[in-house]
Short mmCIF file of C-alpha atoms and ligand atoms in Angstrom, two decimals:
data_model
loop_
_atom_site.label_atom_id
_atom_site.label_comp_id
_atom_site.label_asym_id
_atom_site.label_seq_id
_atom_site.Cartn_x
_atom_site.Cartn_y
_atom_site.Cartn_z
CA MET A 26 -50.07 -56.59 143.05
CA GLN A 27 -47.69 -59.15 141.59
CA VAL A 28 -46.31 -59.55 138.06
CA PHE A 29 -45.55 -62.98 136.59
CA LYS A 30 -43.60 -63.52 133.40
CA PHE A 31 -43.76 -66.73 131.41
CA GLY A 32 -41.20 -67.21 128.64
CA GLY A 33 -41.44 -69.21 125.45
CA ALA A 34 -40.09 -72.39 127.04
CA SER A 35 -42.90 -72.47 129.61
CA VAL A 36 -45.63 -72.41 126.94
CA LYS A 37 -43.99 -74.36 124.16
CA ASP A 38 -46.85 -76.85 123.86
CA ALA A 39 -50.32 -77.64 125.21
CA ASP A 40 -48.87 -79.32 128.31
CA GLY A 41 -46.87 -76.16 128.99
CA VAL A 42 -50.05 -74.06 128.88
CA LYS A 43 -51.80 -76.52 131.19
CA ASN A 44 -48.82 -76.34 133.54
CA VAL A 45 -49.10 -72.54 133.66
CA ALA A 46 -52.76 -72.93 134.69
CA ALA A 47 -51.85 -75.49 137.36
CA LEU A 48 -49.07 -73.20 138.61
CA LEU A 49 -51.47 -70.26 138.93
CA ILE A 50 -53.87 -72.39 140.95
CA LYS A 51 -51.03 -73.60 143.16
CA VAL A 52 -49.34 -70.27 143.92
CA GLY A 53 -52.41 -68.01 143.63
CA TYR A 54 -53.29 -65.37 141.09
CA LYS A 55 -55.03 -62.64 143.03
CA ASN A 56 -54.15 -59.11 141.77
CA THR A 57 -51.81 -60.57 139.22
CA LEU A 58 -50.58 -59.44 135.83
CA ILE A 59 -49.21 -62.18 133.59
CA VAL A 60 -46.75 -61.22 130.86
CA VAL A 61 -46.20 -63.89 128.22
CA SER A 62 -43.72 -64.37 125.37
CA ALA A 63 -44.33 -66.09 122.06
CA MET A 64 -44.72 -69.86 122.31
CA GLY A 65 -41.56 -71.98 122.07
CA LYS A 66 -39.34 -70.86 119.21
CA THR A 67 -42.04 -68.85 117.42
CA THR A 68 -39.95 -65.66 117.34
CA ASN A 69 -37.18 -67.49 115.47
CA ALA A 70 -39.77 -69.00 113.11
CA LEU A 71 -41.20 -65.52 112.39
CA GLU A 72 -37.67 -64.20 111.80
CA LEU A 73 -37.44 -66.76 109.01
CA VAL A 74 -40.74 -65.48 107.57
CA ILE A 75 -39.30 -61.95 107.57
CA LYS A 76 -36.07 -63.06 105.93
CA ASN A 77 -37.98 -64.92 103.21
CA TYR A 78 -40.19 -61.89 102.66
CA PHE A 79 -37.19 -59.62 102.07
CA ASP A 80 -35.34 -62.20 99.96
CA ASN A 81 -38.45 -62.67 97.80
CA ASN A 82 -38.07 -66.29 98.64
CA ALA A 83 -40.64 -68.75 97.32
CA GLU A 84 -40.59 -70.37 100.76
CA LEU A 85 -42.31 -67.41 102.40
CA GLN A 86 -45.70 -69.14 102.49
CA SER A 87 -44.33 -72.44 103.74
CA ALA A 88 -42.44 -70.66 106.54
CA LEU A 89 -45.66 -68.95 107.54
CA GLN A 90 -47.53 -72.23 107.28
CA GLU A 91 -45.12 -73.77 109.82
CA VAL A 92 -46.01 -71.08 112.35
CA LYS A 93 -49.74 -71.64 111.73
CA LYS A 94 -49.46 -75.40 111.99
CA TYR A 95 -47.52 -75.21 115.26
CA HIS A 96 -50.14 -73.01 116.93
CA ASN A 97 -53.02 -74.94 115.46
CA GLU A 98 -51.78 -78.17 117.01
CA ILE A 99 -51.59 -76.50 120.40
CA ILE A 100 -55.10 -75.08 120.06
CA LEU A 101 -56.53 -78.42 118.96
CA ASP A 102 -54.95 -80.00 122.00
CA LEU A 103 -56.35 -77.40 124.39
CA PHE A 104 -59.86 -76.84 123.04
CA GLU A 105 -62.16 -79.76 122.36
CA ASN A 106 -64.91 -77.60 120.92
CA GLU A 107 -63.92 -76.80 117.35
CA ASN A 108 -66.32 -73.87 117.34
CA HIS A 109 -64.52 -72.16 120.20
CA GLN A 110 -63.86 -68.48 119.46
CA VAL A 111 -60.09 -68.99 119.88
CA PHE A 112 -59.94 -70.47 116.36
CA ASN A 113 -61.39 -67.31 114.84
CA LYS A 114 -59.29 -64.99 116.95
CA VAL A 115 -56.05 -66.68 115.96
CA ALA A 116 -57.10 -66.91 112.31
CA LYS A 117 -57.78 -63.17 112.41
CA PHE A 118 -54.19 -62.47 113.48
CA PHE A 119 -52.83 -64.60 110.66
CA ASN A 120 -55.09 -62.77 108.20
CA GLU A 121 -53.82 -59.44 109.46
CA LEU A 122 -50.26 -60.65 109.06
CA ASN A 123 -50.93 -61.81 105.49
CA GLN A 124 -52.60 -58.51 104.75
CA PHE A 125 -49.52 -56.68 105.97
CA LEU A 126 -47.21 -58.84 103.84
CA SER A 127 -49.22 -58.20 100.69
CA SER A 128 -49.73 -54.47 101.18
CA ASN A 129 -46.48 -53.32 102.82
CA LYS A 130 -44.42 -50.83 100.80
CA SER A 131 -41.77 -50.02 103.39
CA PRO A 132 -38.25 -51.19 102.57
CA ASP A 133 -37.16 -50.60 106.18
CA TYR A 134 -36.15 -54.03 107.52
CA ASN A 135 -36.38 -53.07 111.16
CA PHE A 136 -39.83 -51.53 110.79
CA VAL A 137 -41.17 -54.52 108.88
CA TYR A 138 -39.56 -56.88 111.39
CA ASP A 139 -41.47 -55.36 114.29
CA GLN A 140 -44.80 -55.37 112.42
CA ILE A 141 -44.45 -59.11 111.77
CA ILE A 142 -42.63 -60.45 114.82
CA GLY A 143 -45.24 -59.16 117.28
CA TYR A 144 -47.84 -61.71 116.14
CA GLY A 145 -45.98 -64.37 118.15
CA GLU A 146 -46.93 -62.68 121.42
CA LEU A 147 -50.39 -61.55 120.26
CA ILE A 148 -51.28 -65.14 119.37
CA SER A 149 -49.71 -66.80 122.43
CA THR A 150 -51.52 -64.52 124.88
CA THR A 151 -54.82 -65.00 123.04
CA ILE A 152 -54.55 -68.79 123.26
CA ILE A 153 -53.53 -68.72 126.92
CA SER A 154 -56.16 -66.18 127.91
CA GLU A 155 -58.90 -68.21 126.20
CA TYR A 156 -57.67 -71.43 127.78
CA LEU A 157 -57.60 -69.92 131.26
CA ASN A 158 -61.14 -68.61 130.77
CA LEU A 159 -62.21 -72.04 129.57
CA ILE A 160 -61.06 -73.65 132.82
CA ASP A 161 -62.61 -70.86 134.85
CA ILE A 162 -59.54 -68.81 135.59
CA LYS A 163 -61.27 -65.62 134.47
CA ASN A 164 -58.88 -63.05 133.05
CA ASN A 165 -58.66 -59.90 131.03
CA TRP A 166 -56.60 -59.86 127.78
CA ILE A 167 -54.74 -56.60 127.30
CA ASP A 168 -53.10 -55.29 124.13
CA VAL A 169 -49.77 -54.13 125.53
CA ARG A 170 -49.38 -51.68 122.65
CA GLU A 171 -52.04 -49.51 124.22
CA HIS A 172 -49.97 -49.27 127.40
CA ILE A 173 -46.26 -49.37 126.62
CA LYS A 174 -45.35 -46.44 124.38
CA THR A 175 -41.92 -46.18 122.80
CA ASP A 176 -39.97 -44.23 120.20
CA ASN A 177 -39.62 -45.67 116.72
CA TYR A 178 -36.17 -47.21 117.11
CA TYR A 179 -37.54 -50.47 115.71
CA ARG A 180 -36.21 -53.77 117.14
CA SER A 181 -34.76 -52.05 120.19
CA ALA A 182 -37.24 -49.33 121.01
CA HIS A 183 -36.86 -47.03 124.01
CA VAL A 184 -39.75 -46.68 126.44
CA ASN A 185 -41.49 -43.35 126.78
CA TRP A 186 -41.87 -43.62 130.55
CA GLU A 187 -44.11 -40.62 131.04
CA ASP A 188 -46.69 -41.68 128.47
CA THR A 189 -46.51 -45.32 129.59
CA GLN A 190 -46.93 -44.43 133.26
CA GLN A 191 -49.86 -42.21 132.49
CA ARG A 192 -51.65 -44.87 130.42
CA ILE A 193 -51.07 -47.61 132.98
CA SER A 194 -52.19 -45.38 135.86
CA SER A 195 -55.37 -44.31 134.14
CA ASN A 196 -56.69 -47.48 132.53
CA PHE A 197 -55.44 -50.57 134.26
CA ASN A 198 -57.77 -52.54 136.49
CA LYS A 199 -55.60 -53.98 139.26
CA ASN A 200 -58.40 -56.06 140.73
CA VAL A 201 -58.68 -58.69 138.03
CA LEU A 202 -56.26 -61.21 136.57
CA ASN A 203 -54.70 -59.50 133.55
CA ILE A 204 -52.69 -61.11 130.77
CA THR A 205 -50.59 -59.26 128.23
CA GLN A 206 -47.79 -59.59 125.70
CA GLY A 207 -44.12 -59.29 126.56
CA PHE A 208 -41.57 -57.76 124.16
CA LEU A 209 -43.95 -55.33 122.38
CA GLY A 210 -44.85 -51.68 122.52
CA SER A 211 -46.04 -49.08 120.06
CA ASP A 212 -44.60 -45.90 118.63
CA PRO A 213 -46.26 -42.46 118.43
CA ASN A 214 -47.99 -43.51 115.17
CA ASN A 215 -49.23 -46.70 116.85
CA PHE A 216 -47.00 -49.00 114.82
CA THR A 217 -45.78 -52.04 116.73
CA THR A 218 -42.27 -51.79 118.19
CA THR A 219 -40.16 -54.32 120.09
CA LEU A 220 -37.88 -53.94 123.07
CA GLY A 221 -35.09 -56.24 121.79
CA ARG A 222 -34.89 -60.04 121.68
CA GLU A 223 -35.75 -61.70 124.97
CA GLY A 224 -37.38 -58.43 126.01
CA SER A 225 -40.40 -59.89 127.82
CA ASP A 226 -38.60 -59.83 131.18
CA TYR A 227 -38.21 -56.10 130.65
CA THR A 228 -41.95 -55.76 129.93
CA ALA A 229 -42.70 -57.36 133.30
CA ALA A 230 -40.38 -54.85 134.98
CA ILE A 231 -41.97 -51.88 133.18
CA PHE A 232 -45.43 -52.87 134.41
CA ALA A 233 -44.15 -53.62 137.90
CA TYR A 234 -42.61 -50.16 138.05
CA CYS A 235 -45.69 -48.35 136.77
CA LEU A 236 -48.06 -50.38 138.97
CA ASN A 237 -45.87 -50.23 142.10
CA ALA A 238 -46.02 -54.01 142.25
CA ASP A 239 -44.93 -55.89 145.36
CA HIS A 240 -42.76 -58.28 143.39
CA VAL A 241 -42.05 -59.82 140.00
CA THR A 242 -41.53 -63.50 139.33
CA ILE A 243 -40.04 -64.82 136.11
CA TRP A 244 -40.80 -68.50 135.66
CA LYS A 245 -38.04 -70.49 134.02
CA ASP A 246 -37.00 -74.00 133.04
CA VAL A 247 -34.15 -73.74 135.58
CA PRO A 248 -34.40 -73.62 139.41
CA GLY A 249 -33.38 -69.95 139.45
CA VAL A 250 -30.28 -67.95 138.56
CA LEU A 251 -27.35 -70.34 138.62
CA ASN A 252 -23.66 -69.49 138.80
CA ALA A 253 -23.32 -70.64 135.18
CA ASP A 254 -25.47 -71.59 132.21
CA PRO A 255 -26.22 -75.28 132.76
CA ARG A 256 -26.12 -75.85 128.99
CA TYR A 257 -22.38 -75.20 128.97
CA PHE A 258 -21.23 -75.90 132.53
CA GLU A 259 -21.68 -79.04 134.56
CA ASN A 260 -22.48 -78.66 138.25
CA ALA A 261 -23.95 -75.17 137.97
CA GLN A 262 -25.08 -74.05 141.43
CA LEU A 263 -28.25 -72.19 142.41
CA LEU A 264 -27.69 -68.65 143.66
CA ASN A 265 -30.17 -68.16 146.50
CA LYS A 266 -29.80 -64.41 146.80
CA ILE A 267 -28.30 -61.73 144.57
CA SER A 268 -28.17 -57.96 144.83
CA TYR A 269 -29.62 -55.83 142.03
CA ARG A 270 -26.12 -54.68 141.24
CA GLU A 271 -24.78 -58.22 140.89
CA ALA A 272 -27.76 -59.24 138.75
CA ILE A 273 -27.27 -56.19 136.52
CA GLU A 274 -23.62 -57.13 136.06
CA LEU A 275 -24.43 -60.78 135.30
CA ALA A 276 -27.14 -59.83 132.81
CA PHE A 277 -24.93 -57.19 131.20
CA TYR A 278 -22.14 -59.69 130.59
CA GLY A 279 -24.65 -62.03 128.97
CA ALA A 280 -26.21 -64.33 131.58
CA SER A 281 -29.19 -64.90 129.33
CA VAL A 282 -31.47 -65.94 132.18
CA ILE A 283 -32.49 -62.27 132.73
CA HIS A 284 -32.77 -59.55 130.12
CA PRO A 285 -30.25 -56.81 131.03
CA LYS A 286 -32.79 -53.97 131.02
CA THR A 287 -35.06 -55.70 133.54
CA LEU A 288 -33.26 -54.78 136.73
CA GLN A 289 -33.03 -51.02 136.35
CA PRO A 290 -36.74 -50.16 136.79
CA LEU A 291 -37.08 -52.70 139.60
CA GLN A 292 -34.16 -51.45 141.63
CA GLY A 293 -35.44 -47.89 141.25
CA LYS A 294 -38.46 -48.81 143.36
CA GLU A 295 -36.83 -51.67 145.27
CA ILE A 296 -39.26 -54.21 143.85
CA PRO A 297 -37.86 -57.69 144.46
CA LEU A 298 -37.41 -60.03 141.50
CA TYR A 299 -37.76 -63.77 141.91
CA VAL A 300 -36.52 -66.26 139.36
CA LYS A 301 -38.23 -69.59 139.88
CA SER A 302 -38.83 -72.90 138.19
CA PHE A 303 -42.17 -73.39 136.46
CA LEU A 304 -41.63 -77.11 137.02
CA ASN A 305 -41.27 -76.71 140.77
CA PRO A 306 -43.13 -73.48 141.58
CA GLU A 307 -43.05 -73.87 145.33
CA ALA A 308 -39.24 -74.03 145.55
CA PRO A 309 -37.71 -70.71 146.67
CA GLY A 310 -35.62 -70.06 143.53
CA THR A 311 -33.50 -66.92 143.48
CA ARG A 312 -34.35 -63.65 145.17
CA ILE A 313 -32.89 -60.46 143.75
CA GLY A 314 -33.10 -57.37 145.91
CA LYS A 315 -31.30 -54.50 147.57
CA ASN A 316 -28.02 -54.75 149.49
CA ILE A 317 -27.82 -58.51 149.42
CA THR A 318 -24.51 -60.31 149.52
CA LEU A 319 -24.18 -62.98 146.91
CA ASP A 320 -25.25 -66.25 148.47
CA PRO A 321 -23.41 -68.53 148.06
CA MET A 322 -20.28 -66.52 147.26
CA VAL A 323 -18.93 -68.50 144.31
CA PRO A 324 -17.38 -67.55 140.95
CA CYS A 325 -20.09 -66.89 138.35
CA PHE A 326 -19.39 -67.89 134.75
CA ILE A 327 -20.98 -66.33 131.69
CA VAL A 328 -20.31 -67.42 128.16
CA LYS A 329 -21.31 -65.69 124.95
CA LYS A 330 -20.67 -67.71 121.82
CA ASN A 331 -20.48 -66.42 118.25
CA GLN A 332 -18.93 -63.10 119.15
CA VAL A 333 -16.67 -61.06 116.88
CA LEU A 334 -13.29 -59.69 117.95
CA ILE A 335 -12.12 -56.72 115.90
CA SER A 336 -8.65 -55.27 116.40
CA LEU A 337 -7.80 -51.96 114.82
CA SER A 338 -4.50 -50.19 114.46
CA SER A 339 -3.73 -46.96 112.70
CA LEU A 340 -2.47 -47.20 109.12
CA ASP A 341 0.51 -44.92 109.81
CA PHE A 342 1.46 -45.78 113.41
CA SER A 343 -0.27 -42.66 114.69
CA TYR A 344 -2.00 -42.86 118.05
CA ILE A 345 -5.56 -43.99 118.43
CA VAL A 346 -7.02 -41.09 120.36
CA GLU A 347 -10.39 -39.57 121.26
CA GLU A 348 -11.24 -38.54 117.73
CA ASN A 349 -10.72 -42.00 116.17
CA ILE A 350 -12.36 -43.68 119.13
CA SER A 351 -15.38 -41.47 118.74
CA ASP A 352 -15.55 -42.37 115.00
CA ILE A 353 -15.36 -46.05 115.89
CA PHE A 354 -18.17 -45.76 118.43
CA ASN A 355 -20.35 -43.82 116.02
CA LEU A 356 -20.04 -46.70 113.56
CA LEU A 357 -20.74 -49.29 116.26
CA HIS A 358 -23.86 -47.36 117.21
CA LEU A 359 -24.94 -46.90 113.60
CA TYR A 360 -24.78 -50.65 112.98
CA LYS A 361 -26.39 -51.51 116.34
CA MET A 362 -23.42 -53.57 117.49
CA LYS A 363 -23.45 -54.56 121.14
CA VAL A 364 -20.02 -53.98 122.63
CA ASP A 365 -18.90 -56.61 125.16
CA VAL A 366 -15.26 -55.72 125.84
CA ILE A 367 -13.00 -52.83 124.91
CA GLN A 368 -9.23 -52.76 125.17
CA ASN A 369 -6.94 -50.08 123.87
CA SER A 370 -3.30 -49.14 123.77
CA ALA A 371 -1.44 -46.29 122.08
CA ILE A 372 -1.79 -47.57 118.53
CA SER A 373 -4.35 -50.32 118.76
CA PHE A 374 -7.96 -50.71 119.76
CA SER A 375 -9.76 -54.01 120.23
CA VAL A 376 -13.43 -54.51 120.65
CA CYS A 377 -15.46 -57.68 121.14
CA ILE A 378 -18.96 -57.33 119.75
CA ASP A 379 -22.22 -59.17 119.38
CA ASN A 380 -23.29 -58.93 115.74
CA ILE A 381 -27.00 -59.24 116.56
CA TYR A 382 -28.28 -57.42 113.49
CA ASN A 383 -25.90 -58.95 110.90
CA ASN A 384 -24.21 -55.69 110.02
CA LEU A 385 -20.60 -56.88 110.30
CA ASP A 386 -19.71 -56.55 106.61
CA LYS A 387 -20.95 -52.97 106.47
CA LEU A 388 -19.07 -52.09 109.65
CA LEU A 389 -15.81 -53.64 108.42
CA HIS A 390 -16.12 -51.85 105.10
CA HIS A 391 -16.12 -48.49 106.91
CA LEU A 392 -13.39 -49.42 109.37
CA LYS A 393 -11.04 -50.66 106.66
CA ALA A 394 -11.05 -47.24 105.03
CA LYS A 395 -9.42 -45.80 108.15
CA PHE A 396 -7.59 -48.56 110.00
CA LYS A 397 -5.67 -51.76 109.63
CA VAL A 398 -8.28 -54.28 110.67
CA THR A 399 -8.02 -57.84 112.00
CA CYS A 400 -11.27 -59.64 112.56
CA HIS A 401 -11.88 -62.97 114.32
CA GLU A 402 -15.40 -64.24 113.88
CA ASN A 403 -17.01 -66.99 115.93
CA VAL A 404 -15.03 -66.39 119.08
CA SER A 405 -16.35 -67.03 122.59
CA LEU A 406 -16.36 -64.47 125.34
CA TYR A 407 -16.07 -65.83 128.87
CA THR A 408 -16.72 -63.57 131.82
CA ILE A 409 -16.09 -64.66 135.39
CA ARG A 410 -17.41 -62.55 138.24
CA HIS A 411 -15.69 -63.11 141.61
CA TYR A 412 -12.98 -65.07 139.86
CA THR A 413 -10.36 -67.29 141.40
CA GLN A 414 -7.19 -68.53 139.68
CA ASN A 415 -8.78 -71.95 139.58
CA ALA A 416 -11.81 -70.60 137.78
CA ILE A 417 -9.60 -68.83 135.21
CA ASN A 418 -7.60 -72.01 134.60
CA GLN A 419 -10.80 -73.93 134.07
CA ILE A 420 -11.89 -71.49 131.34
CA GLU A 421 -8.53 -71.18 129.59
CA GLU A 422 -7.73 -74.85 129.46
CA GLY A 423 -7.29 -76.09 125.89
CA LYS A 424 -8.22 -72.75 124.28
CA THR A 425 -6.34 -70.04 122.40
CA VAL A 426 -6.73 -66.82 124.35
CA LEU A 427 -7.04 -63.83 122.02
CA LEU A 428 -7.73 -61.15 124.63
CA LYS A 429 -7.87 -61.06 128.39
CA GLN A 430 -8.88 -58.31 130.77
CA LEU A 431 -8.94 -58.32 134.55
CA THR A 432 -10.58 -55.90 136.91
CA GLN A 433 -11.03 -56.32 140.62
CA GLU A 434 -14.18 -58.41 140.44
CA THR A 435 -14.35 -59.53 136.84
CA VAL A 436 -12.13 -61.26 134.33
CA GLN A 437 -13.00 -61.48 130.64
CA VAL A 438 -11.38 -63.88 128.22
CA VAL A 439 -11.97 -63.91 124.45
CA SER A 440 -10.93 -67.23 123.02
CA LYS A 441 -11.12 -69.45 119.99
P1 ADP B 14 -37.49 -67.90 128.64
O1 ADP B 14 -38.33 -69.08 128.38
O2 ADP B 14 -37.97 -67.08 129.78
O3 ADP B 14 -37.24 -67.09 127.42
P2 ADP B 14 -34.71 -68.48 128.43
O4 ADP B 14 -34.59 -69.76 127.67
O5 ADP B 14 -34.45 -67.22 127.71
O6 ADP B 14 -36.13 -68.47 129.14
O7 ADP B 14 -33.81 -68.51 129.73
C1 ADP B 14 -33.64 -69.70 130.48
C2 ADP B 14 -32.33 -70.34 130.09
O8 ADP B 14 -31.26 -69.45 130.42
C3 ADP B 14 -31.98 -71.59 130.84
O9 ADP B 14 -32.56 -72.73 130.26
C4 ADP B 14 -30.47 -71.61 130.79
O10 ADP B 14 -29.98 -72.47 129.77
C5 ADP B 14 -30.08 -70.20 130.42
N1 ADP B 14 -29.13 -69.59 131.34
C6 ADP B 14 -28.05 -68.85 130.96
N2 ADP B 14 -27.38 -68.42 132.01
C7 ADP B 14 -28.02 -68.88 133.11
C8 ADP B 14 -27.79 -68.75 134.51
N3 ADP B 14 -26.76 -68.06 134.99
N4 ADP B 14 -28.67 -69.35 135.35
C9 ADP B 14 -29.72 -70.03 134.88
N5 ADP B 14 -29.97 -70.20 133.56
C10 ADP B 14 -29.14 -69.64 132.69
N1 LIG B 15 -40.41 -63.73 122.02
C1 LIG B 15 -39.32 -62.78 122.15
C2 LIG B 15 -38.00 -63.46 121.86
O1 LIG B 15 -37.96 -64.66 121.66
C3 LIG B 15 -39.29 -62.08 123.45
C4 LIG B 15 -39.02 -62.96 124.65
O2 LIG B 15 -39.12 -64.19 124.55
O3 LIG B 15 -38.69 -62.44 125.70
O4 LIG B 15 -37.01 -62.80 121.77
MG1 MG B 16 -36.23 -66.28 126.20
#
């Protein structure tokens, strides 16, 4: 059994979908589960729909229309027969979505977000499944919400492993080609939940774990995991082999090529993860597995832009101790801030955070009641694993360093 994951970039248009089909034919799709994300930038487009809905913005319908138009063009490109059932199936999802928008009474942003955002994956998998059937790659479309069960921590739900394992063990046919949605799950009341942005890699790992898969491949627009994001670094090098531990570290620090939660279930069962190019599917890509030394052994660079550096000191020069630190972390948890770096001294505490859910103002409001607060927005966080002095110089050149932290294997630099 193998699990393949295709991200938004691989299915951003009709040619992308056709390429997925060609790839399956080339590499084989026996006993395969395919996990797919929303097409292209659909998740961002649906986020705009949600924002307009909450802002009572007149542009709600036009934002929704954009999403419809985008998918419709892809369908028209893929299916010559205008009476093909795909048109009805997709229209049905948009009707459901409209129905939700007009009847919803919940003011809970995160809940509403998950009910709307999931249509990206439901629609993409429907189109791809129908297209594969059309060209005789017979497959079975699965609603992932009937398999992956979570709590109701909307937008970052936690998997209920027991329930999920039981469902997958009892009603999953391993002998056919299956296709399902990444990113989604459902809560105990069967409302849609999501596993966090970019969470489809994690979905692939959850299935691989529960199905005891032989391996997982995530198909990307890059040759594999590189030692730096090629968008920001010239001459990024392909990493041929990485250990689970190294990959977990890279993903944790923000190497956006793999979702950080993906590795944990895989390493538990020693299921290898391959990261390969959907443009060159026969190239070896990167293999991630157990007890592997990084090959080649080179510094790995990770950059996270748009981070926030908050420095706190006590109002009366008293020490910042366990009690205040625990208050600070409670607030960070409450506002779903992702903490990237922590540094503290006797009377000061600095934390670099990713303001994913736009809660910074609320957080600062609370902190200012208790501390003297300095806040730098829009800073970049650079992490170098296996650093050399040369690598550090390269990062620091021409920048104002606001915070720096070195451990044996990793250096982190927050800069403007
Ligand atoms: P998906 O289509 O699966 O969602 P993403 O766009 O999320 O794919 O991830 C692929 C992108 O990740 C690449 O195009 C690349 O810009 C970026 N990236 C960041 N860090 C790395 C890295 N270390 N190696 C390879 N790609 C990286
Ligand atoms: N479509 C979701 C996102 O863009 C999940 C994913 O792509 O992994 O975040
Ligand atoms: Mg992605």
